[in-house]
C-alpha cells in the first residue's frame, strides 16, 4: 500500500491572519494550515500539523523553537518548528485576537475578549497540564485588539476597541494601578514599547493617528498626567485619579525612582494623512522603524524618535487593503500580506527591492495539470489567469493573462516545453514555457465556449470540447 504524505499547498501564499518572521523563514496561515517560506531559497513548505478550523493568529517564540497557532474557535496547538510535530493542545474557550511571546520566551500574552491573559510557555517535559495561567487582567470596556511586551519582559501594553490602551505588569506589584492611555477617536490597531525598560510607548489607531507616550515624574501636578486610571505615590501611599500613570514601582523597587510618583504623559501626536483607514502596523524597536498598511493598498515606513516622525518610504503594492505586516529580526525586511488578493510580499526597504513576491488565484481553480517530467504544475482559474508552479519550491514563476474569460482546462505538450489552455472566451491558446509568451491562438469556425482540452501523444493534434 502506497504511503502518501502531505507536502505543500499551492495557489494560496496568504489567506489572512498575521505574519511571523523567524530568521530567514516566514510563517503564514492558509486556512487551517501554516506555510513556511524560506526567503533565502525562495521555497515554501506546509507544516504537517493543522488546526480544526481557520487559523486566526500565530506566534513564534524568540528562540524560534516553538510556534502557537490559534483557530477561530479559540483552540490552540503548540508546535515544535524544528521537529515539525505537535506538542500540546489547548482550548481558550473564546477567539484569540492577538498573541505575543515575551522577549525572554518564558511566557506569552493573549487577548481573549475583554481579558488579557499571561501564560507560562510549556517546557519540553511531559506534563499533565503544560499550559499554566499566570495572570489575568481586565478593566477594558470592549474587546482587546493588540498586545505588546516591553524589552525587559516586565510590562505589557494592550490596545482595545474602547479607544484606549492599558499598561499591565507581568509580575505582581502591590498597590499598582494600571494606567489608561486615552485620546484616540477610533479603535487601537497596534501598540508598542519604545524603550527597553518600558518607559516609552506608541499607540496607533484606525484613523491613522499615532500617539507618543513617556513615563515621567508627576511632580505633584495631577492634571498633566495623561490617561485614566491613575498611579500610586510611594511617598504618601495614596492613590490619585488622573489621566494615567504608573507608580514609582512599589516604593523604589526600580531603583533610582525614590519616592517621586510617575505617570504617563502624551509627548506628541502624529498623523499619516492617508485617504484610507489604517489596517495594520508593526514597530521594530531596534531600528525605530514603523511600518503601517492602509485600506487602499499603500504601506508607509516611518522612523520614530523622541518627538520625531520622519517619513522614509511610501509604496503602493495593490488596490486592496494591506491585511498584515511584520519586520524580521534585523529590521531589514518587511513582510506584507493582502488577504483579498492572496498576495504575499517581502520588501527590503534599504535597497528598495523585492525579496519574495507571490500571489494566488483570486477566484476558484478549475483545472490543473502536471508537466511530463513532474517539475511543474499549471493551474487555470476563473480569474482569467494561468499560473505555472514549481513543484520543488512551491512558488509561481510565471502567470499568463491573455484570456479574457474564465479558463476551464490546461494541458502540457508531451515535450513539456509548451502549455495549452481552453477558455470560455472561445479560444485555445498555446504558451511557450521557454520564452514565456503566447505564440498561437486557436479558434473554432463557430463561436463557442470550450470547457475541456486534450492533446495527442505526438503533440500535433489538439482537441477542445464545449
Coordinates of C-alpha atoms in Angstrom, one line a residue, residues 118-464:
X118 CA -0.4 35.8 30.6
X119 CA 0.6 32.1 30.4
X120 CA 3.8 30.3 31.1
X121 CA 5.4 28.8 28.0
X122 CA 5.2 25.0 28.1
X123 CA 8.5 23.2 28.6
X124 CA 9.8 20.2 26.8
X125 CA 9.0 18.0 29.8
X126 CA 5.9 15.7 29.7
X127 CA 3.3 17.3 31.9
X128 CA -0.4 16.7 32.5
X129 CA -1.3 20.4 32.2
X130 CA 1.6 22.1 30.3
X131 CA -0.3 25.4 29.9
X132 CA -0.2 27.3 33.2
X133 CA -2.1 30.6 33.7
X134 CA 0.0 33.2 35.5
X135 CA -2.1 36.4 35.3
X136 CA -5.5 37.6 34.1
X137 CA -6.2 41.3 33.6
X138 CA -9.5 43.0 32.8
X139 CA -10.9 46.5 33.1
X140 CA -11.4 47.1 29.4
X141 CA -14.9 48.2 28.2
X142 CA -14.6 46.4 24.9
X143 CA -12.6 43.6 23.2
X144 CA -8.8 43.8 23.2
X145 CA -7.2 44.1 19.8
X146 CA -3.4 44.1 20.2
X147 CA -0.7 43.4 22.8
X148 CA 3.0 44.1 23.0
X149 CA 5.8 43.4 25.6
X150 CA 8.5 45.7 26.9
X151 CA 12.1 44.8 26.2
X152 CA 12.7 43.6 29.8
X153 CA 9.6 41.3 29.7
X154 CA 8.1 43.1 32.8
X155 CA 5.3 45.1 31.2
X156 CA 2.6 44.6 28.6
X157 CA 0.6 47.2 26.8
X158 CA -2.8 46.3 25.5
X159 CA -5.0 48.2 23.0
X160 CA -8.7 47.7 22.6
X161 CA -11.9 48.7 20.8
X162 CA -12.7 51.0 23.7
X163 CA -10.3 53.6 22.1
X164 CA -7.8 53.2 25.0
X165 CA -4.6 51.4 25.8
X166 CA -3.6 50.0 29.2
X167 CA -0.3 49.0 30.7
X168 CA -0.2 46.0 33.0
X169 CA 2.6 44.4 35.0
X170 CA 3.7 40.9 34.1
X171 CA 4.6 40.4 37.8
X172 CA 2.6 41.3 40.8
X173 CA 3.3 44.7 42.3
X174 CA 1.5 45.7 45.5
X175 CA -0.8 48.7 45.0
X176 CA -0.1 49.1 41.3
X177 CA -3.0 50.6 39.3
X178 CA -2.8 50.0 35.5
X179 CA -2.7 53.4 33.7
X180 CA -5.2 54.1 30.9
X181 CA -3.8 55.9 27.8
X182 CA -6.8 57.6 26.2
X183 CA -7.4 60.2 23.5
X184 CA -7.9 58.2 20.3
X185 CA -11.1 58.5 18.3
X186 CA -11.2 55.1 16.7
X187 CA -10.1 51.6 17.9
X188 CA -6.5 50.8 18.5
X189 CA -4.8 48.8 15.8
X190 CA -1.2 48.4 17.2
X191 CA 0.7 49.2 20.3
X192 CA 4.4 49.1 21.1
X193 CA 7.0 49.9 23.7
X194 CA 9.9 52.1 22.5
X195 CA 12.3 51.8 25.4
X196 CA 13.9 48.6 26.7
X197 CA 12.6 49.3 30.3
X198 CA 9.1 50.2 29.2
X199 CA 9.3 54.0 29.8
X200 CA 8.0 55.0 26.3
X201 CA 5.2 53.7 24.2
X202 CA 3.3 54.2 21.0
X203 CA -0.4 53.7 20.3
X204 CA -1.8 53.7 16.7
X205 CA -5.5 53.9 15.9
X206 CA -7.5 53.0 12.9
X207 CA -7.9 56.6 11.8
X208 CA -4.2 57.0 11.2
X209 CA -3.3 58.7 14.5
X210 CA -0.1 57.9 16.3
X211 CA 0.3 59.0 20.0
X212 CA 3.7 59.1 21.7
X213 CA 3.7 58.4 25.5
X214 CA 6.5 58.9 28.0
X215 CA 6.8 57.9 31.7
X216 CA 7.9 61.0 33.6
X217 CA 7.8 62.4 37.0
X218 CA 4.4 63.7 38.0
X219 CA 5.8 66.5 40.2
X220 CA 2.6 66.6 42.1
X221 CA 0.8 68.1 39.1
X222 CA -2.2 65.8 38.8
X223 CA -3.9 67.3 35.6
X224 CA -0.8 66.8 33.5
X225 CA -0.7 63.1 33.7
X226 CA -2.5 61.5 30.7
X227 CA -4.8 58.5 30.6
X228 CA -7.5 57.5 33.0
X229 CA -6.6 55.1 35.8
X230 CA -4.0 56.9 37.9
X231 CA -0.8 56.0 39.7
X232 CA 0.3 55.3 43.2
X233 CA 2.6 57.6 45.1
X234 CA 5.2 55.7 47.1
X235 CA 5.7 58.7 49.4
X236 CA 2.2 59.0 50.7
X237 CA 0.7 55.6 49.7
X238 CA -2.4 57.3 48.5
X239 CA -4.0 56.6 45.1
X240 CA -4.9 59.6 42.9
X241 CA -7.2 59.9 40.0
X242 CA -5.6 61.3 36.9
X243 CA -5.2 60.6 33.2
X244 CA -2.9 57.8 33.6
X245 CA 0.2 56.8 35.2
X246 CA 2.5 54.2 36.5
X247 CA 3.6 54.2 40.1
X248 CA 7.2 54.5 41.3
X249 CA 7.3 50.7 41.0
X250 CA 6.5 49.8 44.6
X251 CA 8.4 52.3 46.7
X252 CA 11.6 52.5 44.7
X253 CA 11.6 48.8 43.5
X254 CA 13.1 50.0 40.2
X255 CA 15.9 51.8 42.0
X256 CA 16.5 55.5 41.5
X257 CA 12.8 56.3 41.5
X258 CA 12.9 57.1 45.2
X259 CA 9.6 58.4 46.5
X260 CA 8.6 60.5 43.5
X261 CA 5.5 59.2 41.7
X262 CA 5.5 58.8 38.0
X263 CA 2.8 59.0 35.4
X264 CA 2.4 58.6 31.6
X265 CA 2.3 61.8 29.6
X266 CA 1.5 62.3 26.0
X267 CA 4.5 63.7 24.3
X268 CA 3.2 64.1 20.8
X269 CA 0.5 63.4 18.2
X270 CA 1.4 62.3 14.7
X271 CA -0.8 61.6 11.7
X272 CA -0.2 59.6 8.5
X273 CA -2.6 61.7 6.3
X274 CA -3.7 58.9 4.1
X275 CA -7.1 58.8 2.4
X276 CA -7.9 55.3 3.7
X277 CA -8.2 53.7 7.1
X278 CA -5.1 52.2 8.8
X279 CA -5.5 48.4 8.8
X280 CA -2.2 47.1 10.3
X281 CA 1.1 48.4 11.8
X282 CA 4.3 46.9 13.0
X283 CA 7.1 48.6 15.0
X284 CA 10.7 47.5 15.1
X285 CA 12.3 48.7 18.4
X286 CA 15.9 48.1 17.4
X287 CA 15.8 50.4 14.4
X288 CA 12.9 52.6 15.5
X289 CA 11.0 51.9 12.2
X290 CA 7.3 51.8 11.9
X291 CA 5.5 50.1 9.0
X292 CA 1.8 50.9 8.5
X293 CA -0.6 49.4 6.0
X294 CA -3.8 51.1 4.7
X295 CA -7.1 50.1 3.1
X296 CA -6.2 51.3 -0.4
X297 CA -3.1 49.1 -0.8
X298 CA -0.4 51.6 0.4
X299 CA 2.1 51.0 3.1
X300 CA 4.3 53.6 4.7
X301 CA 7.6 53.4 6.5
X302 CA 8.5 56.0 9.2
X303 CA 11.4 56.4 11.6
X304 CA 10.3 57.2 15.1
X305 CA 12.3 59.0 17.7
X306 CA 11.6 61.2 20.7
X307 CA 9.2 63.8 19.3
X308 CA 10.2 62.9 15.7
X309 CA 8.0 61.3 12.9
X310 CA 10.2 61.0 9.8
X311 CA 8.8 59.6 6.6
X312 CA 11.1 57.1 4.9
X313 CA 9.1 55.4 2.2
X314 CA 5.6 55.2 0.8
X315 CA 4.7 52.4 -1.6
X316 CA 1.6 51.0 -3.2
X317 CA 1.5 47.2 -3.6
X318 CA -2.1 46.6 -4.6
X319 CA -5.6 48.0 -4.9
X320 CA -6.9 46.1 -1.9
X321 CA -6.1 46.7 1.8
X322 CA -2.9 45.5 3.4
X323 CA -4.0 43.0 5.9
X324 CA -0.8 42.3 7.9
X325 CA 2.8 43.5 8.1
X326 CA 5.8 42.4 10.1
X327 CA 9.5 43.1 10.4
X328 CA 12.3 40.5 10.6
X329 CA 14.7 40.4 13.5
X330 CA 17.2 42.8 12.0
X331 CA 14.5 45.2 10.6
X332 CA 15.9 45.0 7.0
X333 CA 12.9 43.0 5.6
X334 CA 9.2 43.8 5.8
X335 CA 6.6 41.1 5.2
X336 CA 3.3 42.3 3.8
X337 CA 0.1 40.4 3.1
X338 CA -3.1 41.2 1.2
X339 CA -5.9 38.8 2.3
X340 CA -8.4 39.5 -0.5
X341 CA -5.8 39.1 -3.3
X342 CA -3.9 36.2 -1.7
X343 CA -0.7 38.3 -2.1
X344 CA 2.4 37.9 -0.1
X345 CA 5.4 40.3 -0.4
X346 CA 8.7 40.6 1.4
X347 CA 10.3 44.0 0.8
X348 CA 13.9 45.1 1.5
X349 CA 13.4 48.8 2.2
X350 CA 17.1 49.8 2.1
X351 CA 17.7 48.5 -1.5
X352 CA 14.1 49.0 -2.5
X353 CA 13.8 45.5 -3.9
X354 CA 11.5 42.5 -3.5
X355 CA 12.9 39.6 -1.6
X356 CA 9.9 37.5 -2.2
X357 CA 6.7 38.1 -4.1
X358 CA 3.8 35.6 -4.6
X359 CA 0.1 35.9 -5.4
X360 CA -2.5 33.1 -5.7
X361 CA -5.6 33.0 -7.8
X362 CA -8.4 35.5 -7.0
X363 CA -11.2 33.1 -7.9
X364 CA -11.8 29.3 -8.0
X365 CA -9.3 27.0 -9.7
X366 CA -11.0 25.0 -12.5
X367 CA -8.2 22.7 -13.7
X368 CA -4.6 21.7 -13.1
X369 CA -2.1 19.6 -14.9
X370 CA 1.3 18.1 -14.2
X371 CA 4.3 18.6 -16.6
X372 CA 5.5 15.3 -18.1
X373 CA 8.7 15.4 -16.0
X374 CA 6.8 16.4 -12.9
X375 CA 8.7 19.6 -12.3
X376 CA 5.8 22.0 -12.9
X377 CA 2.1 22.3 -12.2
X378 CA -0.2 24.5 -14.2
X379 CA -3.5 25.8 -12.8
X380 CA -6.4 27.6 -14.5
X381 CA -8.9 29.6 -12.7
X382 CA -12.0 31.8 -13.0
X383 CA -9.8 35.0 -12.7
X384 CA -8.8 34.6 -16.4
X385 CA -5.3 33.6 -15.4
X386 CA -3.0 30.6 -15.8
X387 CA -0.2 30.1 -13.3
X388 CA 2.7 27.7 -13.5
X389 CA 4.2 26.5 -10.2
X390 CA 7.4 24.8 -9.4
X391 CA 6.9 21.5 -7.5
X392 CA 10.4 21.8 -6.0
X393 CA 10.0 25.3 -4.4
X394 CA 6.2 25.6 -4.3
X395 CA 6.5 29.1 -6.0
X396 CA 4.7 30.5 -9.0
X397 CA 7.3 31.6 -11.6
X398 CA 5.0 32.7 -14.5
X399 CA 1.5 34.0 -14.9
X400 CA -0.3 34.2 -18.3
X401 CA -3.2 36.7 -18.5
X402 CA -4.1 36.7 -22.2
X403 CA -7.5 35.1 -21.7
X404 CA -10.5 37.4 -21.3
X405 CA -12.9 34.9 -19.7
X406 CA -12.5 32.1 -17.1
X407 CA -10.0 29.4 -18.1
X408 CA -11.6 25.9 -18.0
X409 CA -8.8 23.5 -18.9
X410 CA -5.0 23.3 -19.2
X411 CA -2.7 20.6 -20.6
X412 CA 1.1 20.3 -21.3
X413 CA 2.5 19.1 -24.5
X414 CA 4.4 15.8 -24.3
X415 CA 7.7 17.6 -24.8
X416 CA 7.0 19.8 -21.7
X417 CA 8.1 23.0 -23.5
X418 CA 4.6 24.4 -24.2
X419 CA 1.3 24.7 -22.4
X420 CA -2.2 24.7 -23.8
X421 CA -5.3 26.3 -22.3
X422 CA -9.0 26.3 -23.2
X423 CA -11.3 29.2 -22.1
X424 CA -14.9 30.3 -22.1
X425 CA -13.8 33.2 -24.4
X426 CA -13.8 30.7 -27.3
X427 CA -10.0 30.3 -27.8
X428 CA -7.4 27.7 -27.2
X429 CA -4.0 29.3 -26.6
X430 CA -0.5 27.9 -26.7
X431 CA 2.2 29.3 -24.4
X432 CA 5.9 28.9 -24.8
X433 CA 7.5 27.9 -21.5
X434 CA 11.0 28.8 -22.7
X435 CA 10.2 32.4 -23.6
X436 CA 7.0 32.8 -21.6
X437 CA 4.8 34.1 -24.4
X438 CA 1.6 33.3 -26.1
X439 CA 2.7 32.1 -29.6
X440 CA -0.5 30.7 -31.0
X441 CA -4.3 31.2 -30.7
X442 CA -6.7 28.6 -32.0
X443 CA -10.4 29.2 -32.6
X444 CA -13.4 27.3 -34.0
X445 CA -15.3 28.3 -37.1
X446 CA -18.4 28.9 -35.0
X447 CA -18.0 30.9 -31.8
X448 CA -18.4 28.6 -28.7
X449 CA -17.1 28.2 -25.2
X450 CA -14.6 25.5 -24.5
X451 CA -14.7 23.5 -21.3
X452 CA -12.3 20.6 -21.9
X453 CA -9.0 20.0 -23.6
X454 CA -6.8 17.1 -24.8
X455 CA -3.6 16.6 -26.7
X456 CA -2.5 13.6 -28.6
X457 CA 0.8 11.8 -27.7
X458 CA 2.6 13.4 -30.7
X459 CA 1.7 16.9 -29.6
X460 CA 0.4 17.8 -33.1
X461 CA -3.4 17.5 -32.6
X462 CA -5.4 19.4 -30.0
X463 CA -9.0 18.6 -29.2
X464 CA -11.2 21.0 -27.3

